[in-house]
Each structure stands twice: as structure tokens, then as C-alpha cells.
Amino acid sequence: MPVEHVETLIIGAGQAGVAMSEHLGRQGQPHLVLERARIAERWRSERWDSLVANGPAWHDRFPNMVFPDVDPDAFPSKDQVAAYFEAYARKIGAPIRTGVAVKRLSRKADSSGFIAETSEGVIEARNVVSATGSFQKPLIPATVPEGGGIMQLHSSQYRNPGQLPEGAVLVVGAGSSGAQIAEELNRAGRRVYLSVGPHHRPPRAYRGRDYCWWLGVLGEWDKEAREPGLEHVTIAVSGARGGATVDFRRFAEEGITLLGRVQSFAEGKLQIADDLAHNIAGGDANYLSVLDRADAYASREGLALPEEPEARIIRPDPECVTHPIRSLDLAALGITTILWATGFGFDYSWMDIDVFDAQGRPRHHKGVSDVAGLYFIGLPWLSSRGSSFIWGCWRDAAALAQHIAARTPVPAPTETI
Ligand SMILES: Cc1cc2nc3c(=O)[nH]c(=O)nc-3n(C[C@H](O)[C@H](O)[C@H](O)COP(=O)(O)OP(=O)(O)OC[C@H]3O[C@@H](n4cnc5c(N)ncnc54)[C@H](O)[C@@H]3O)c2cc1C
């Protein structure tokens, strides 16, 4: 089979691959995007049916196109998000080849570029941008052995309540996914237990502005590194049913039993850490700190935003927080499903290049790896907190395209007399 040559190969056509294509196009850089499935595939087939964007439509988008037919303050559905990226790719004329998987990527022997072995032949490229996502491989801790009449699934495999067997559900993890799924199951009439670890839970909106706006003006999205000690703190937000602040005490009032972190399993019982009150208090502290910083910002900038003192009212601790369950007998409580909303890891098994650290994370600085011509985009904290989100990867793509252009000057047009 003949070998195809491209200047820059982008692997993956999620939002990051589309953004990368736009910015390389602006730099006049020839490139090709390969996508193993469809544009924005993960939004289509790896997320639950009712998922909506966590940010409002005015925020969770690229700068040059609004969501058609979605109110700017509404939360687009996952299908609307996928359609948005498909339309965007069309609008910019992105050279995307769908249904082509990169099976193996290696470096050319003389280090002048890369060889991509794909499902449709070999492509050589001088530069490669890996845009294969930050949420690649579902992580499920090896706590509960398979079988025993318990269905175990990851949040990326969850679709809707009807998919689960009859009975109670334990949701492990209370970031945005775990919190939203637990609420959905509870509203569908399931008995729900929710294991809550350390988390942040900013107000959905405060003084008439969405938290996305507040985190922007407070400089949170632009932060370049996680604060030490907060590496394992997840963020719980929701745009479901028009959006509301994630309040675990309200969840308890509505019937969900809150638990501390799941620790171990023996003889049909899960041992639960004694950290629920601590984790809930940590979430409150984060919530109140956003209100404090928002108030300080509003007064410093002289913003005439309506006061909202009632936002500071914290509900009383429910029974499950004051008298936490420490041992959970799955059979006795009728728990038939454990839904692990425990996050994702990387899977670069197809990349045969020495560019990973001992934990399997790409070695890079703001997406520029230490292998000449190899780039990463869309990873959490690539250049800032916003990097794995829709608007953040677009910004990172601009910087990476400049780096690629500087490395690959396009010949100036020949002057004619
Ligand atoms: C449940 C959930 C909700 C989220 N909600 C929001 C939100 O509301 N707002 C927001 O800004 N962010 C959100 N995010 C974060 C982030 O925006 C999404 O994860 C987004 O999908 C990441 O886009 P991406 O382009 O970086 O990667 P992905 O969407 O993962 O795209 C990577 C693409 O690469 C393809 N691919 C992978 N390997 C190969 C290969 N070897 N060859 C060819 N193609 C390959 C995949 O098929 C995929 O299409 C959410 C994440 C999750 C998990």
C-alpha cells in the first residue's frame, strides 16, 4: 500500500481536534484529522441519555459560533453539543476523515517525523497532535469482586435508570457525574446510596450570574496549576433540569442516603470511611468561599448585582451525616447495582513513543512534548484549569498551532515581476 504523507496529523475529532484543525488552518498549515468513529463521538455514545452541558450555552462553546436554537442561558443537551461540533467542523471545512483509527504511532528512525499505522493504511507526518481526550479509560477501583448478583458499571456506561436491574443503587463518587446520576436515579424512584468524597460545589448561580462567569472573573479558569492538596478534589456542578447548585443536604432531604468514601469490601459488606461530615464541610467551605470572593469582586468593581443573602443559608445536617453508616451490607439493603463515577485514566497503548512518565502521563509543557513535533491537547491542566473544557482547548489549540507554524514555516509565495 502506498504511504500517504501529511504535514501535521491530528488524531481524534472531538472538540480538541476540531479546534486544532481551525487554528492550523488559520496558520495556513496543511493537516489531516483522523477520527476512529464520528465527530464528537464521546458526546454521542459514551455519556448518559439525559446529560446536558455543565455550563450554559453562552459559555460552553467556541468563540466564533453560538449554539443555534439554544437560549444562551440554557444548557445544551449532549446531542446538541455533538451537533455543534459537527456543524463547526463543516463551517471551517476541517479535513476530517472519520471511521479511521490510529492503531500504532511510532517515530521515524531518523526522528524526522512519525509513522501512523491506521485502520486504512500508513500515514507519515512531520507533526502529530494527539487529541484523543482526557477521559479515555474508565477507572473502577478493584474493590468489589465481579458477580455475587451485583451489577457493576462505570458512569461512562450508564444510560438511564431503566438500564439497571430492579433494586437499590450505590453510586460511588460525587463529582458532577455521580451527583447528576444519583439525582436522576432517585427521581426515578430508586433507593440511592451516594458515596461522597472531597469535592468543590460552587453555586450554580449567585447574584444573577452563573458560576462559569464568576470563576472566569475571579481568575479560576486561568489558574495554571492545581493548588497543592487539592489534586483529588472533584467539582460537583449540574445543568440538569435548568441547573441547580449541587447541595448534598438537599439530596438527603429528597431521600438519598449519603455515605463517606468506600474503603474496602469483605463478606458482602462495604467498609465506609468516617469522612462524610468532613467532606460535606469541605464542600460548604468551597461554596461559601465563592460567595465571599464574588461579593468582594462585586464591591471592588462597583457592580450593581442584586444581593442574595439567602444563598448563605446552609441546611441542617441530615441523619446520614450526623450518624454515618460505616458498614454497608449490600444484600440486606437490596443493593443490586454499584455505579462507579470514579473518573477516567489515560490510554495511550497505541502510542509507541517514549513520551510518558512513570504514571503513564504524557511529558509535556503546555501541550508541547519533549519529542520534537509531538503535541497533546485537551488534557486537564494542559496550560490552565480550563484546558479540558470546550472553550479552554480552543485557546490551547491557538498556542499549539503557533508553535507548529514556527517549527514548520510555510514557504513565502514566489515573487513575480
Ligand atoms: C460526563 C462528562 C461531561 C462533560 N461535560 C462537559 C461540559 O459540560 N462542558 C465542558 O466544557 N466540558 C465537559 N466535559 C469535559 C470535556 O469537554 C469532554 O470530555 C470532551 O469530550 C473532551 O473533548 P476532547 O476533544 O478533548 O476529547 P474527546 O471528546 O474524548 O475526543 C477524542 C476523540 O478521539 C477519538 N480517538 C481516540 N483514540 C483514537 C485513535 N487511536 N484513532 C483515532 N481516533 C481516536 C475518539 O473517538 C474521540 O472522538 C465533560 C466530560 C465528561 C466525562
Short mmCIF file of C-alpha atoms in Angstrom, two decimals, residues 50-377:
data_model
loop_
_atom_site.label_atom_id
_atom_site.label_comp_id
_atom_site.label_asym_id
_atom_site.label_seq_id
_atom_site.Cartn_x
_atom_site.Cartn_y
_atom_site.Cartn_z
CA SER A 50 -30.12 13.00 29.79
CA LEU A 51 -26.68 14.65 30.06
CA VAL A 52 -26.58 18.37 29.37
CA ALA A 53 -23.53 20.63 29.32
CA ASN A 54 -22.35 21.71 32.75
CA GLY A 55 -22.03 25.28 31.55
CA PRO A 56 -24.64 27.47 29.83
CA ALA A 57 -24.63 27.77 26.05
CA TRP A 58 -23.10 31.26 26.13
CA HIS A 59 -20.08 29.78 27.92
CA ASP A 60 -19.55 26.17 26.82
CA ARG A 61 -18.76 26.87 23.18
CA PHE A 62 -16.04 28.10 20.84
CA PRO A 63 -15.80 31.89 20.47
CA ASN A 64 -16.80 32.07 16.79
CA MET A 65 -20.13 30.27 16.79
CA VAL A 66 -23.15 30.31 19.09
CA PHE A 67 -25.38 27.29 19.64
CA PRO A 68 -28.19 27.58 17.10
CA ASP A 69 -31.64 27.16 18.69
CA VAL A 70 -30.35 27.12 22.30
CA ASP A 71 -31.03 30.03 24.64
CA PRO A 72 -27.63 31.42 25.75
CA ASP A 73 -28.53 30.78 29.41
CA ALA A 74 -29.80 27.24 28.79
CA PHE A 75 -27.73 24.06 28.97
CA PRO A 76 -27.35 22.25 25.63
CA SER A 77 -28.08 18.54 25.59
CA LYS A 78 -25.24 16.14 24.78
CA ASP A 79 -26.71 15.65 21.29
CA GLN A 80 -26.81 19.40 20.73
CA VAL A 81 -23.15 19.57 21.79
CA ALA A 82 -22.22 16.82 19.33
CA ALA A 83 -24.23 18.52 16.56
CA TYR A 84 -22.50 21.81 17.38
CA PHE A 85 -19.04 20.35 16.78
CA GLU A 86 -20.16 18.62 13.63
CA ALA A 87 -21.57 21.90 12.29
CA TYR A 88 -18.44 23.74 13.40
CA ALA A 89 -16.18 21.30 11.54
CA ARG A 90 -18.32 21.83 8.44
CA LYS A 91 -18.19 25.60 8.83
CA ILE A 92 -14.39 25.69 8.93
CA GLY A 93 -14.02 22.99 6.27
CA ALA A 94 -11.98 20.81 8.62
CA PRO A 95 -10.26 17.99 6.71
CA ILE A 96 -11.60 15.18 8.92
CA ARG A 97 -11.58 11.51 7.93
CA THR A 98 -14.00 9.61 10.14
CA GLY A 99 -14.02 5.87 10.77
CA VAL A 100 -10.22 5.67 10.67
CA ALA A 101 -8.42 4.56 13.84
CA VAL A 102 -4.74 5.06 14.53
CA LYS A 103 -3.61 1.63 15.69
CA ARG A 104 0.03 2.48 16.31
CA LEU A 105 2.07 5.65 16.28
CA SER A 106 5.85 5.50 16.22
CA ARG A 107 8.76 7.79 15.46
CA LYS A 108 10.64 7.54 12.19
CA ALA A 109 14.09 6.04 12.61
CA ASP A 110 15.77 9.34 11.66
CA SER A 111 13.46 11.32 14.03
CA SER A 112 12.22 13.44 11.10
CA GLY A 113 8.58 12.67 11.88
CA PHE A 114 6.08 9.97 12.72
CA ILE A 115 4.53 6.86 11.25
CA ALA A 116 0.84 6.29 11.93
CA GLU A 117 -0.42 2.80 11.22
CA THR A 118 -4.12 3.25 10.74
CA SER A 119 -7.08 1.00 10.01
CA GLU A 120 -6.79 2.26 6.41
CA GLY A 121 -3.06 2.26 5.74
CA VAL A 122 0.10 4.07 6.75
CA ILE A 123 0.43 7.82 7.05
CA GLU A 124 3.67 9.67 7.67
CA ALA A 125 3.58 13.08 9.30
CA ARG A 126 6.15 15.65 10.34
CA ASN A 127 4.00 16.69 13.31
CA VAL A 128 1.36 14.81 15.29
CA VAL A 129 -1.21 16.28 17.66
CA SER A 130 -2.85 13.77 19.97
CA ALA A 131 -6.40 14.99 20.58
CA THR A 132 -7.75 11.72 21.92
CA GLY A 133 -9.35 13.21 25.00
CA SER A 134 -8.76 13.48 28.71
CA PHE A 135 -11.45 10.99 29.67
CA GLN A 136 -10.22 7.91 27.83
CA LYS A 137 -10.30 4.87 30.07
CA PRO A 138 -12.99 4.37 32.74
CA LEU A 139 -11.41 3.79 36.15
CA ILE A 140 -13.10 1.35 38.52
CA PRO A 141 -11.27 0.53 41.74
CA ALA A 142 -10.83 -3.21 42.27
CA THR A 143 -12.86 -3.14 45.47
CA VAL A 144 -15.83 -5.44 44.87
CA PRO A 145 -15.30 -8.76 43.03
CA GLU A 146 -17.45 -9.34 39.93
CA GLY A 147 -20.57 -11.48 40.32
CA GLY A 148 -22.50 -12.05 43.52
CA GLY A 149 -25.70 -10.76 41.92
CA ILE A 150 -24.38 -7.19 41.77
CA MET A 151 -24.22 -5.28 38.50
CA GLN A 152 -21.18 -3.02 38.42
CA LEU A 153 -20.79 -0.33 35.80
CA HIS A 154 -18.88 2.89 35.22
CA SER A 155 -20.60 6.24 34.74
CA SER A 156 -19.48 6.18 31.07
CA GLN A 157 -21.59 3.01 30.60
CA TYR A 158 -24.69 4.39 32.32
CA ARG A 159 -27.52 5.49 30.01
CA ASN A 160 -30.74 5.75 32.04
CA PRO A 161 -32.45 4.27 35.13
CA GLY A 162 -34.28 1.62 33.06
CA GLN A 163 -30.95 0.00 32.18
CA LEU A 164 -30.31 -1.07 35.78
CA PRO A 165 -31.81 -4.16 37.44
CA GLU A 166 -34.59 -3.65 39.98
CA GLY A 167 -33.32 -2.69 43.41
CA ALA A 168 -31.27 -0.09 45.23
CA VAL A 169 -28.20 1.56 43.69
CA LEU A 170 -24.91 2.57 45.25
CA VAL A 171 -23.31 5.46 43.36
CA VAL A 172 -19.64 5.84 44.24
CA GLY A 173 -18.20 9.29 43.58
CA ALA A 174 -19.96 12.63 43.86
CA GLY A 175 -18.35 14.79 41.23
CA SER A 176 -20.59 16.18 38.51
CA SER A 177 -21.29 12.73 37.01
CA GLY A 178 -22.01 10.90 40.29
CA ALA A 179 -24.13 13.73 41.67
CA GLN A 180 -26.21 14.06 38.50
CA ILE A 181 -26.73 10.31 38.08
CA ALA A 182 -27.64 9.81 41.75
CA GLU A 183 -30.24 12.56 41.48
CA GLU A 184 -31.69 11.08 38.30
CA LEU A 185 -31.96 7.61 39.85
CA ASN A 186 -33.57 9.00 42.99
CA ARG A 187 -36.12 10.95 40.95
CA ALA A 188 -36.86 7.73 39.05
CA GLY A 189 -37.90 6.13 42.34
CA ARG A 190 -34.75 4.15 43.07
CA ARG A 191 -33.38 3.80 46.57
CA VAL A 192 -29.98 5.53 46.23
CA TYR A 193 -26.83 5.48 48.35
CA LEU A 194 -24.22 8.07 47.36
CA SER A 195 -20.59 7.90 48.45
CA VAL A 196 -19.28 11.46 48.75
CA GLY A 197 -15.54 12.20 48.71
CA PRO A 198 -13.74 15.55 48.87
CA HIS A 199 -15.37 17.96 46.45
CA HIS A 200 -15.95 21.55 45.43
CA ARG A 201 -19.51 22.64 44.80
CA PRO A 202 -19.71 26.20 43.53
CA PRO A 203 -23.14 27.85 43.48
CA ARG A 204 -24.89 27.24 40.14
CA ALA A 205 -25.57 30.97 40.07
CA TYR A 206 -25.09 33.83 42.52
CA ARG A 207 -26.36 37.39 42.36
CA GLY A 208 -27.74 36.73 38.91
CA ARG A 209 -24.56 35.36 37.33
CA ASP A 210 -23.71 31.75 36.53
CA TYR A 211 -20.74 30.20 38.33
CA CYS A 212 -18.92 29.91 34.98
CA TRP A 213 -18.98 33.69 34.82
CA TRP A 214 -17.82 34.04 38.42
CA LEU A 215 -14.96 31.56 38.02
CA GLY A 216 -13.92 33.49 34.92
CA VAL A 217 -13.80 36.94 36.52
CA LEU A 218 -12.20 35.50 39.66
CA GLY A 219 -9.37 34.10 37.52
CA GLU A 220 -10.11 30.46 38.41
CA TRP A 221 -10.25 29.11 34.86
CA ASP A 222 -6.88 30.70 34.09
CA LYS A 223 -5.07 29.15 37.03
CA GLU A 224 -2.05 27.29 35.73
CA ALA A 225 -1.61 24.67 38.44
CA ARG A 226 -3.73 22.85 40.96
CA GLU A 227 -3.32 24.07 44.49
CA PRO A 228 -1.28 21.54 46.48
CA GLY A 229 -3.54 19.20 48.42
CA LEU A 230 -6.49 19.71 46.05
CA GLU A 231 -5.32 17.19 43.40
CA HIS A 232 -8.07 14.71 44.30
CA VAL A 233 -10.85 17.19 44.87
CA THR A 234 -13.60 16.84 42.29
CA ILE A 235 -16.10 19.52 41.23
CA ALA A 236 -19.82 18.88 41.53
CA VAL A 237 -21.97 21.04 39.27
CA SER A 238 -25.11 20.37 37.28
CA GLY A 239 -27.03 21.93 34.43
CA ALA A 240 -29.74 19.24 34.65
CA ARG A 241 -33.36 20.47 34.57
CA GLY A 242 -32.25 24.08 34.02
CA GLY A 243 -29.38 23.91 36.51
CA ALA A 244 -29.22 24.00 40.31
CA THR A 245 -26.47 24.12 42.91
CA VAL A 246 -25.37 20.65 43.96
CA ASP A 247 -26.38 20.52 47.63
CA PHE A 248 -25.85 17.11 49.21
CA ARG A 249 -28.01 18.01 52.21
CA ARG A 250 -30.88 18.64 49.80
CA PHE A 251 -30.13 15.29 48.18
CA ALA A 252 -30.52 13.68 51.63
CA GLU A 253 -33.82 15.53 52.22
CA GLU A 254 -35.03 14.12 48.91
CA GLY A 255 -34.26 10.57 50.03
CA ILE A 256 -30.66 9.86 49.02
CA THR A 257 -28.52 8.28 51.76
CA LEU A 258 -25.10 9.90 51.84
CA LEU A 259 -22.01 7.88 52.73
CA GLY A 260 -18.32 8.60 53.23
CA ARG A 261 -15.70 7.20 50.88
CA VAL A 262 -15.88 3.50 50.07
CA GLN A 263 -12.79 1.81 51.54
CA SER A 264 -12.90 -1.98 51.24
CA PHE A 265 -15.19 -4.97 50.80
CA ALA A 266 -15.48 -8.21 52.73
CA GLU A 267 -18.27 -10.78 53.24
CA GLY A 268 -20.87 -8.80 51.33
CA LYS A 269 -20.22 -5.59 53.25
CA LEU A 270 -18.53 -2.39 52.16
CA GLN A 271 -16.50 -0.56 54.76
CA ILE A 272 -17.13 3.17 54.63
CA ALA A 273 -14.63 5.81 55.81
CA ASP A 274 -15.60 8.11 58.64
CA ASP A 275 -15.13 11.21 56.48
CA LEU A 276 -18.62 12.17 55.29
CA ALA A 277 -19.11 15.17 57.63
CA HIS A 278 -15.60 16.33 56.79
CA ASN A 279 -16.19 16.07 53.04
CA ILE A 280 -19.55 17.84 53.27
CA ALA A 281 -17.96 20.62 55.36
CA GLY A 282 -15.20 20.94 52.75
CA GLY A 283 -17.80 21.36 50.00
CA ASP A 284 -19.60 24.01 52.08
CA ALA A 285 -16.36 25.89 52.69
CA ASN A 286 -15.68 25.95 48.95
CA TYR A 287 -19.26 27.07 48.22
CA LEU A 288 -19.10 29.89 50.79
CA SER A 289 -15.64 30.97 49.63
CA VAL A 290 -17.01 31.51 46.10
CA LEU A 291 -19.79 33.70 47.55
CA ASP A 292 -17.24 35.67 49.60
CA ARG A 293 -14.93 36.19 46.66
CA ALA A 294 -17.87 37.09 44.41
CA ASP A 295 -19.11 39.69 46.92
CA ALA A 296 -15.63 41.16 47.26
CA TYR A 297 -15.27 41.32 43.48
CA ALA A 298 -18.70 42.94 43.03
CA SER A 299 -17.99 45.62 45.60
CA ARG A 300 -14.43 46.24 44.33
CA GLU A 301 -15.68 46.62 40.75
CA GLY A 302 -18.81 48.56 41.76
CA LEU A 303 -21.14 46.02 40.12
CA ALA A 304 -24.83 46.64 40.76
CA LEU A 305 -25.75 42.97 41.11
CA PRO A 306 -28.76 42.07 43.28
CA GLU A 307 -27.81 40.98 46.82
CA GLU A 308 -28.59 37.34 47.65
CA PRO A 309 -28.17 36.79 51.40
CA GLU A 310 -30.37 33.65 51.34
CA ALA A 311 -27.64 31.89 49.34
CA ARG A 312 -25.67 31.69 52.59
CA ILE A 313 -28.27 29.59 54.40
CA ILE A 314 -26.88 26.08 54.89
CA ARG A 315 -29.44 23.36 55.61
CA PRO A 316 -29.07 21.35 58.85
CA ASP A 317 -27.02 18.16 58.71
CA PRO A 318 -29.22 15.18 57.87
CA GLU A 319 -29.23 11.99 59.97
CA CYS A 320 -26.93 10.21 57.49
CA VAL A 321 -24.28 12.88 58.13
CA THR A 322 -24.64 13.07 61.92
CA HIS A 323 -24.85 9.26 62.30
CA PRO A 324 -22.92 8.00 59.28
CA ILE A 325 -23.16 4.42 58.06
CA ARG A 326 -19.75 2.75 58.37
CA SER A 327 -20.63 -0.70 57.06
CA LEU A 328 -22.94 -1.24 54.09
CA ASP A 329 -24.48 -4.71 53.79
CA LEU A 330 -25.34 -4.85 50.08
CA ALA A 331 -27.76 -7.79 50.23
CA ALA A 332 -29.55 -6.61 53.37
CA LEU A 333 -30.15 -3.19 51.77
CA GLY A 334 -31.27 -4.65 48.45
CA ILE A 335 -28.40 -3.02 46.53
CA THR A 336 -28.25 -4.66 43.11
CA THR A 337 -26.11 -2.10 41.26
CA ILE A 338 -22.86 -0.32 42.04
CA LEU A 339 -22.30 2.60 39.71
CA TRP A 340 -18.72 3.82 39.81
CA ALA A 341 -18.48 7.52 39.00
CA THR A 342 -14.81 7.36 39.84
CA GLY A 343 -13.25 9.09 36.89
CA PHE A 344 -11.04 8.23 33.97
CA GLY A 345 -7.42 7.46 33.17
CA PHE A 346 -5.28 7.70 30.05
CA ASP A 347 -4.93 5.00 27.43
CA TYR A 348 -2.05 5.64 25.07
CA SER A 349 -1.41 1.95 24.41
CA TRP A 350 -1.38 2.78 20.66
CA MET A 351 1.46 5.31 21.03
CA ASP A 352 4.80 3.55 20.84
CA ILE A 353 6.93 6.57 21.74
CA ASP A 354 8.98 7.36 24.83
CA VAL A 355 6.96 10.37 25.95
CA PHE A 356 5.26 9.14 29.14
CA ASP A 357 6.19 9.42 32.80
CA ALA A 358 6.08 6.56 35.29
CA GLN A 359 2.32 7.12 35.83
CA GLY A 360 1.64 6.91 32.09
CA ARG A 361 1.04 10.65 31.77
CA PRO A 362 2.40 12.46 28.70
CA ARG A 363 5.51 14.54 29.40
CA HIS A 364 4.78 17.99 28.02
CA HIS A 365 4.82 21.69 28.74
CA LYS A 366 1.51 23.31 27.81
CA GLY A 367 0.94 20.55 25.25
CA VAL A 368 4.39 20.71 23.65
CA SER A 369 6.00 17.35 24.37
CA ASP A 370 9.71 16.73 24.73
CA VAL A 371 9.63 14.75 21.47
CA ALA A 372 10.08 17.24 18.61
CA GLY A 373 6.87 17.53 16.58
CA LEU A 374 4.62 15.67 19.03
CA TYR A 375 1.84 17.60 20.77
CA PHE A 376 -1.04 16.91 23.17
CA ILE A 377 -4.27 18.84 23.51
#
